[in-house]
Amino acid sequence: MRGAVTDAQGEQRDPGVGFAGVRVDLTGLPRIEPDAAKLIAGQVVWTLAGADVQGPYVITVDGTPLDNRHTAGWNPNDVAAISPNASSDLAVGLHGVLDGRFVKVAGAQVTPVAGPSG
């Protein structure tokens, strides 16, 4: 981190309280690809959100936005796919039994499941 955590406008008055959000300025990072930026943002957002620090979470690298699509800040919805609270259960979809066979239903298509279960 470079400097203190401030509110989203760069002021040091009560960052993360109410709707002020927070600004976190990182330093020493090389050029970051969008996928890596999202992982970094996810770490910052979920760490701060888990500590009840309110967003938006403005994340910069040496004063430049981590991702130009999020200049106004990140929120948990932006990084929901990498939430530490997300379910690890795999989506199995809709299945059923048709004519004594186990089948998978996808839209209007019904496909027998392979293997002994099918």
Tab-separated table of N, CA and C in Angstrom:
chain	number	residue	atom	x	y	z
A	1	MET	N	0.845	-1.186	0.000
A	1	MET	CA	0.000	0.000	0.000
A	1	MET	C	0.877	1.232	0.000
A	2	ARG	N	0.395	2.242	-0.654
A	2	ARG	CA	1.105	3.513	-0.712
A	2	ARG	C	0.262	4.533	0.038
A	3	GLY	N	0.685	4.905	1.223
A	3	GLY	CA	-0.046	5.887	2.012
A	3	GLY	C	-1.190	5.274	2.791
A	4	ALA	N	-1.967	6.142	3.413
A	4	ALA	CA	-3.079	5.712	4.265
A	4	ALA	C	-4.311	5.388	3.437
A	5	VAL	N	-5.164	4.533	3.977
A	5	VAL	CA	-6.474	4.293	3.383
A	5	VAL	C	-7.318	5.522	3.677
A	6	THR	N	-7.966	6.044	2.640
A	6	THR	CA	-8.791	7.251	2.796
A	6	THR	C	-10.205	6.931	2.354
A	7	ASP	N	-11.090	7.932	2.426
A	7	ASP	CA	-12.409	7.711	1.850
A	7	ASP	C	-12.265	7.760	0.322
A	8	ALA	N	-13.324	7.481	-0.384
A	8	ALA	CA	-13.261	7.363	-1.845
A	8	ALA	C	-12.828	8.653	-2.529
A	9	GLN	N	-13.016	9.798	-1.876
A	9	GLN	CA	-12.607	11.078	-2.448
A	9	GLN	C	-11.181	11.462	-2.077
A	10	GLY	N	-10.498	10.627	-1.311
A	10	GLY	CA	-9.123	10.908	-0.925
A	10	GLY	C	-8.980	11.630	0.395
A	11	GLU	N	-10.082	11.832	1.110
A	11	GLU	CA	-10.044	12.507	2.407
A	11	GLU	C	-9.795	11.490	3.515
A	12	GLN	N	-9.129	11.884	4.572
A	12	GLN	CA	-8.835	10.967	5.668
A	12	GLN	C	-9.874	11.009	6.773
A	13	ARG	N	-11.046	11.487	6.477
A	13	ARG	CA	-12.102	11.528	7.488
A	13	ARG	C	-12.974	10.277	7.407
A	14	ASP	N	-12.910	9.432	8.382
A	14	ASP	CA	-13.762	8.248	8.522
A	14	ASP	C	-13.905	7.408	7.253
A	15	PRO	N	-12.807	6.908	6.686
A	15	PRO	CA	-12.958	6.066	5.498
A	15	PRO	C	-13.754	4.808	5.803
A	16	GLY	N	-14.647	4.451	4.885
A	16	GLY	CA	-15.451	3.243	5.035
A	16	GLY	C	-16.659	3.390	5.927
A	17	VAL	N	-16.928	4.608	6.413
A	17	VAL	CA	-18.083	4.845	7.278
A	17	VAL	C	-19.167	5.506	6.440
A	18	GLY	N	-20.375	4.999	6.534
A	18	GLY	CA	-21.478	5.550	5.755
A	18	GLY	C	-21.269	5.290	4.276
A	19	PHE	N	-21.539	6.311	3.467
A	19	PHE	CA	-21.440	6.155	2.018
A	19	PHE	C	-20.151	6.737	1.457
A	20	ALA	N	-19.188	7.043	2.311
A	20	ALA	CA	-17.944	7.673	1.862
A	20	ALA	C	-17.063	6.720	1.069
A	21	GLY	N	-17.190	5.413	1.305
A	21	GLY	CA	-16.338	4.449	0.618
A	21	GLY	C	-14.899	4.564	1.077
A	22	VAL	N	-14.009	3.831	0.394
A	22	VAL	CA	-12.593	3.885	0.721
A	22	VAL	C	-11.766	3.912	-0.558
A	23	ARG	N	-10.589	4.486	-0.439
A	23	ARG	CA	-9.606	4.502	-1.525
A	23	ARG	C	-8.368	3.805	-1.003
A	24	VAL	N	-7.925	2.786	-1.750
A	24	VAL	CA	-6.723	2.043	-1.414
A	24	VAL	C	-5.761	2.219	-2.578
A	25	ASP	N	-4.611	2.810	-2.310
A	25	ASP	CA	-3.617	3.027	-3.360
A	25	ASP	C	-2.479	2.030	-3.166
A	26	LEU	N	-2.327	1.138	-4.130
A	26	LEU	CA	-1.274	0.129	-4.089
A	26	LEU	C	-0.063	0.630	-4.858
A	27	THR	N	1.088	0.068	-4.588
A	27	THR	CA	2.296	0.454	-5.301
A	27	THR	C	3.155	-0.774	-5.556
A	28	GLY	N	4.040	-0.652	-6.524
A	28	GLY	CA	4.979	-1.734	-6.800
A	28	GLY	C	4.427	-2.856	-7.648
A	29	LEU	N	3.249	-2.673	-8.226
A	29	LEU	CA	2.681	-3.720	-9.072
A	29	LEU	C	3.063	-3.470	-10.526
A	30	PRO	N	3.377	-4.526	-11.269
A	30	PRO	CA	3.664	-4.360	-12.696
A	30	PRO	C	2.366	-4.103	-13.457
A	31	ARG	N	2.451	-3.959	-14.770
A	31	ARG	CA	1.248	-3.820	-15.592
A	31	ARG	C	0.356	-5.028	-15.315
A	32	ILE	N	-0.909	-4.791	-15.088
A	32	ILE	CA	-1.812	-5.850	-14.643
A	32	ILE	C	-2.861	-6.123	-15.715
A	33	GLU	N	-3.002	-7.389	-16.066
A	33	GLU	CA	-4.046	-7.818	-16.999
A	33	GLU	C	-5.399	-7.769	-16.279
A	34	PRO	N	-6.504	-7.616	-17.027
A	34	PRO	CA	-7.826	-7.510	-16.393
A	34	PRO	C	-8.174	-8.668	-15.456
A	35	ASP	N	-7.824	-9.900	-15.810
A	35	ASP	CA	-8.148	-11.031	-14.932
A	35	ASP	C	-7.399	-10.931	-13.604
A	36	ALA	N	-6.129	-10.529	-13.658
A	36	ALA	CA	-5.346	-10.365	-12.427
A	36	ALA	C	-5.871	-9.183	-11.617
A	37	ALA	N	-6.274	-8.123	-12.304
A	37	ALA	CA	-6.831	-6.949	-11.611
A	37	ALA	C	-8.085	-7.336	-10.840
A	38	LYS	N	-8.914	-8.184	-11.449
A	38	LYS	CA	-10.140	-8.605	-10.775
A	38	LYS	C	-9.822	-9.436	-9.534
A	39	LEU	N	-8.787	-10.268	-9.603
A	39	LEU	CA	-8.395	-11.050	-8.427
A	39	LEU	C	-7.877	-10.149	-7.309
A	40	ILE	N	-7.075	-9.159	-7.680
A	40	ILE	CA	-6.572	-8.206	-6.678
A	40	ILE	C	-7.738	-7.435	-6.067
A	41	ALA	N	-8.632	-6.957	-6.924
A	41	ALA	CA	-9.799	-6.219	-6.426
A	41	ALA	C	-10.638	-7.102	-5.515
A	42	GLY	N	-10.807	-8.357	-5.892
A	42	GLY	CA	-11.582	-9.277	-5.063
A	42	GLY	C	-10.988	-9.423	-3.683
A	43	GLN	N	-9.668	-9.529	-3.624
A	43	GLN	CA	-9.004	-9.654	-2.322
A	43	GLN	C	-9.251	-8.417	-1.468
A	44	VAL	N	-9.101	-7.239	-2.071
A	44	VAL	CA	-9.305	-5.985	-1.334
A	44	VAL	C	-10.762	-5.841	-0.917
A	45	VAL	N	-11.676	-6.031	-1.872
A	45	VAL	CA	-13.106	-5.843	-1.590
A	45	VAL	C	-13.585	-6.804	-0.519
A	46	TRP	N	-13.279	-8.108	-0.670
A	46	TRP	CA	-13.803	-9.075	0.291
A	46	TRP	C	-13.132	-8.952	1.654
A	47	THR	N	-11.881	-8.518	1.682
A	47	THR	CA	-11.221	-8.298	2.974
A	47	THR	C	-11.881	-7.135	3.709
A	48	LEU	N	-12.070	-6.025	2.999
A	48	LEU	CA	-12.676	-4.849	3.638
A	48	LEU	C	-14.151	-5.075	3.949
A	49	ALA	N	-14.889	-5.678	3.034
A	49	ALA	CA	-16.313	-5.939	3.276
A	49	ALA	C	-16.482	-6.892	4.462
A	50	GLY	N	-15.570	-7.862	4.586
A	50	GLY	CA	-15.625	-8.796	5.703
A	50	GLY	C	-15.345	-8.135	7.039
A	51	ALA	N	-14.687	-6.961	6.998
A	51	ALA	CA	-14.405	-6.200	8.219
A	51	ALA	C	-15.437	-5.089	8.417
A	52	ASP	N	-16.562	-5.189	7.694
A	52	ASP	CA	-17.657	-4.204	7.762
A	52	ASP	C	-17.242	-2.807	7.340
A	53	VAL	N	-16.249	-2.698	6.459
A	53	VAL	CA	-15.871	-1.409	5.876
A	53	VAL	C	-16.733	-1.233	4.635
A	54	GLN	N	-17.464	-0.129	4.591
A	54	GLN	CA	-18.400	0.125	3.506
A	54	GLN	C	-17.687	0.611	2.238
A	55	GLY	N	-18.173	0.189	1.076
A	55	GLY	CA	-17.655	0.645	-0.212
A	55	GLY	C	-18.396	1.878	-0.664
A	56	PRO	N	-18.147	2.347	-1.863
A	56	PRO	CA	-17.378	1.681	-2.905
A	56	PRO	C	-15.890	1.646	-2.562
A	57	TYR	N	-15.200	0.689	-3.176
A	57	TYR	CA	-13.783	0.472	-2.922
A	57	TYR	C	-13.002	0.948	-4.145
A	58	VAL	N	-12.451	2.142	-4.043
A	58	VAL	CA	-11.664	2.706	-5.136
A	58	VAL	C	-10.246	2.167	-4.981
A	59	ILE	N	-9.791	1.419	-5.976
A	59	ILE	CA	-8.479	0.784	-5.898
A	59	ILE	C	-7.603	1.352	-7.000
A	60	THR	N	-6.469	1.919	-6.594
A	60	THR	CA	-5.540	2.499	-7.556
A	60	THR	C	-4.159	1.865	-7.384
A	61	VAL	N	-3.361	1.992	-8.437
A	61	VAL	CA	-1.972	1.550	-8.395
A	61	VAL	C	-1.132	2.772	-8.741
A	62	ASP	N	-0.373	3.244	-7.777
A	62	ASP	CA	0.424	4.465	-7.934
A	62	ASP	C	-0.428	5.618	-8.468
A	63	GLY	N	-1.658	5.721	-7.944
A	63	GLY	CA	-2.546	6.820	-8.293
A	63	GLY	C	-3.402	6.601	-9.528
A	64	THR	N	-3.178	5.530	-10.270
A	64	THR	CA	-3.932	5.221	-11.486
A	64	THR	C	-4.923	4.108	-11.180
A	65	PRO	N	-6.160	4.183	-11.703
A	65	PRO	CA	-7.138	3.135	-11.407
A	65	PRO	C	-6.604	1.736	-11.745
A	66	LEU	N	-6.878	0.793	-10.878
A	66	LEU	CA	-6.493	-0.596	-11.102
A	66	LEU	C	-7.109	-1.102	-12.406
A	67	ASP	N	-8.340	-0.693	-12.685
A	67	ASP	CA	-9.052	-1.059	-13.909
A	67	ASP	C	-9.886	0.153	-14.308
A	68	ASN	N	-9.708	0.628	-15.520
A	68	ASN	CA	-10.405	1.841	-15.964
A	68	ASN	C	-11.921	1.690	-16.005
A	69	ARG	N	-12.413	0.472	-15.958
A	69	ARG	CA	-13.865	0.265	-15.925
A	69	ARG	C	-14.440	0.498	-14.535
A	70	HIS	N	-13.557	0.664	-13.543
A	70	HIS	CA	-14.013	0.821	-12.156
A	70	HIS	C	-13.389	2.062	-11.520
A	71	THR	N	-13.364	3.148	-12.241
A	71	THR	CA	-12.766	4.369	-11.699
A	71	THR	C	-13.561	4.919	-10.519
A	72	ALA	N	-14.873	4.662	-10.490
A	72	ALA	CA	-15.707	5.137	-9.379
A	72	ALA	C	-15.675	4.165	-8.203
A	73	GLY	N	-15.016	3.038	-8.388
A	73	GLY	CA	-14.891	2.067	-7.311
A	73	GLY	C	-15.493	0.721	-7.655
A	74	TRP	N	-15.099	-0.263	-6.877
A	74	TRP	CA	-15.588	-1.625	-7.003
A	74	TRP	C	-16.631	-1.865	-5.935
A	75	ASN	N	-17.500	-2.831	-6.153
A	75	ASN	CA	-18.428	-3.254	-5.109
A	75	ASN	C	-18.457	-4.778	-5.108
A	76	PRO	N	-19.016	-5.396	-4.093
A	76	PRO	CA	-19.017	-6.851	-4.022
A	76	PRO	C	-19.633	-7.539	-5.245
A	77	ASN	N	-20.608	-6.918	-5.885
A	77	ASN	CA	-21.194	-7.528	-7.082
A	77	ASN	C	-20.177	-7.654	-8.211
A	78	ASP	N	-19.214	-6.737	-8.265
A	78	ASP	CA	-18.195	-6.786	-9.315
A	78	ASP	C	-17.276	-7.987	-9.175
A	79	VAL	N	-17.155	-8.512	-7.973
A	79	VAL	CA	-16.249	-9.634	-7.714
A	79	VAL	C	-16.992	-10.809	-7.059
A	80	ALA	N	-18.287	-10.887	-7.307
A	80	ALA	CA	-19.109	-11.929	-6.695
A	80	ALA	C	-18.641	-13.335	-7.079
A	81	ALA	N	-18.114	-13.490	-8.288
A	81	ALA	CA	-17.687	-14.816	-8.741
A	81	ALA	C	-16.524	-15.366	-7.931
A	82	ILE	N	-15.794	-14.490	-7.261
A	82	ILE	CA	-14.649	-14.951	-6.464
A	82	ILE	C	-14.867	-14.687	-4.978
A	83	SER	N	-16.133	-14.643	-4.603
A	83	SER	CA	-16.465	-14.432	-3.195
A	83	SER	C	-16.020	-15.617	-2.355
A	84	PRO	N	-15.403	-15.345	-1.210
A	84	PRO	CA	-15.046	-16.449	-0.321
A	84	PRO	C	-16.282	-17.099	0.298
A	85	ASN	N	-17.429	-16.449	0.171
A	85	ASN	CA	-18.669	-16.984	0.723
A	85	ASN	C	-19.490	-17.733	-0.316
A	86	ALA	N	-18.989	-17.802	-1.546
A	86	ALA	CA	-19.729	-18.482	-2.607
A	86	ALA	C	-19.783	-19.973	-2.332
A	87	SER	N	-20.843	-20.567	-2.778
A	87	SER	CA	-21.001	-22.010	-2.601
A	87	SER	C	-20.028	-22.745	-3.513
A	88	SER	N	-19.424	-23.783	-3.003
A	88	SER	CA	-18.511	-24.572	-3.807
A	88	SER	C	-19.225	-25.735	-4.479
A	89	ASP	N	-20.525	-25.837	-4.263
A	89	ASP	CA	-21.289	-26.905	-4.902
A	89	ASP	C	-21.344	-26.674	-6.405
A	90	LEU	N	-21.179	-27.727	-7.159
A	90	LEU	CA	-21.268	-27.611	-8.603
A	90	LEU	C	-22.729	-27.556	-9.012
A	91	ALA	N	-23.039	-26.732	-9.993
A	91	ALA	CA	-24.398	-26.677	-10.509
A	91	ALA	C	-24.641	-27.948	-11.314
A	92	VAL	N	-25.612	-28.737	-10.917
A	92	VAL	CA	-25.852	-30.009	-11.588
A	92	VAL	C	-26.990	-29.930	-12.587
A	93	GLY	N	-27.742	-28.867	-12.564
A	93	GLY	CA	-28.837	-28.738	-13.507
A	93	GLY	C	-30.033	-29.600	-13.134
A	94	LEU	N	-30.993	-29.613	-14.043
A	94	LEU	CA	-32.238	-30.343	-13.820
A	94	LEU	C	-32.112	-31.755	-14.377
A	95	HIS	N	-32.454	-32.728	-13.560
A	95	HIS	CA	-32.440	-34.133	-13.964
A	95	HIS	C	-33.793	-34.750	-13.638
A	96	GLY	N	-34.076	-35.868	-14.281
A	96	GLY	CA	-35.331	-36.555	-14.013
A	96	GLY	C	-35.256	-37.995	-14.479
A	97	VAL	N	-36.373	-38.676	-14.352
A	97	VAL	CA	-36.477	-40.060	-14.821
A	97	VAL	C	-37.537	-40.077	-15.912
A	98	LEU	N	-37.170	-40.639	-17.064
A	98	LEU	CA	-38.077	-40.725	-18.209
A	98	LEU	C	-38.006	-42.143	-18.763
A	99	ASP	N	-39.133	-42.810	-18.771
A	99	ASP	CA	-39.188	-44.192	-19.263
A	99	ASP	C	-38.171	-45.078	-18.556
A	100	GLY	N	-37.986	-44.882	-17.249
A	100	GLY	CA	-37.089	-45.714	-16.474
A	100	GLY	C	-35.617	-45.369	-16.610
A	101	ARG	N	-35.289	-44.286	-17.319
A	101	ARG	CA	-33.894	-43.876	-17.497
A	101	ARG	C	-33.670	-42.523	-16.841
A	102	PHE	N	-32.483	-42.357	-16.270
A	102	PHE	CA	-32.079	-41.093	-15.652
A	102	PHE	C	-31.655	-40.154	-16.782
A	103	VAL	N	-32.250	-38.952	-16.843
A	103	VAL	CA	-31.991	-38.028	-17.945
A	103	VAL	C	-31.636	-36.638	-17.421
A	104	LYS	N	-30.948	-35.892	-18.277
A	104	LYS	CA	-30.635	-34.492	-17.988
A	104	LYS	C	-31.538	-33.635	-18.867
A	105	VAL	N	-32.126	-32.590	-18.266
A	105	VAL	CA	-33.024	-31.704	-18.986
A	105	VAL	C	-32.355	-30.344	-19.116
A	106	ALA	N	-32.160	-29.901	-20.363
A	106	ALA	CA	-31.561	-28.592	-20.639
A	106	ALA	C	-32.440	-27.888	-21.662
A	107	GLY	N	-33.208	-26.922	-21.201
A	107	GLY	CA	-34.162	-26.267	-22.097
A	107	GLY	C	-35.221	-27.265	-22.523
A	108	ALA	N	-35.403	-27.430	-23.842
A	108	ALA	CA	-36.372	-28.397	-24.363
A	108	ALA	C	-35.717	-29.718	-24.704
A	109	GLN	N	-34.407	-29.837	-24.443
A	109	GLN	CA	-33.665	-31.040	-24.798
A	109	GLN	C	-33.530	-31.974	-23.596
A	110	VAL	N	-33.882	-33.243	-23.813
A	110	VAL	CA	-33.755	-34.278	-22.786
A	110	VAL	C	-32.744	-35.280	-23.284
A	111	THR	N	-31.663	-35.493	-22.479
A	111	THR	CA	-30.574	-36.372	-22.873
A	111	THR	C	-30.355	-37.439	-21.809
A	112	PRO	N	-30.292	-38.731	-22.221
A	112	PRO	CA	-29.981	-39.762	-21.230
A	112	PRO	C	-28.599	-39.534	-20.612
A	113	VAL	N	-28.493	-39.762	-19.316
A	113	VAL	CA	-27.221	-39.635	-18.616
A	113	VAL	C	-26.396	-40.884	-18.926
A	114	ALA	N	-25.112	-40.680	-19.238
A	114	ALA	CA	-24.244	-41.813	-19.560
A	114	ALA	C	-23.895	-42.600	-18.303
A	115	GLY	N	-23.499	-43.840	-18.503
A	115	GLY	CA	-23.041	-44.669	-17.403
A	115	GLY	C	-24.150	-45.457	-16.753
A	116	PRO	N	-23.827	-46.136	-15.665
A	116	PRO	CA	-24.791	-47.018	-15.001
A	116	PRO	C	-26.044	-46.280	-14.513
A	117	SER	N	-25.904	-45.018	-14.127
A	117	SER	CA	-27.069	-44.274	-13.637
A	117	SER	C	-28.059	-44.021	-14.754
A	118	GLY	N	-27.553	-43.854	-15.967
A	118	GLY	CA	-28.410	-43.557	-17.114
A	118	GLY	C	-29.101	-44.778	-17.616
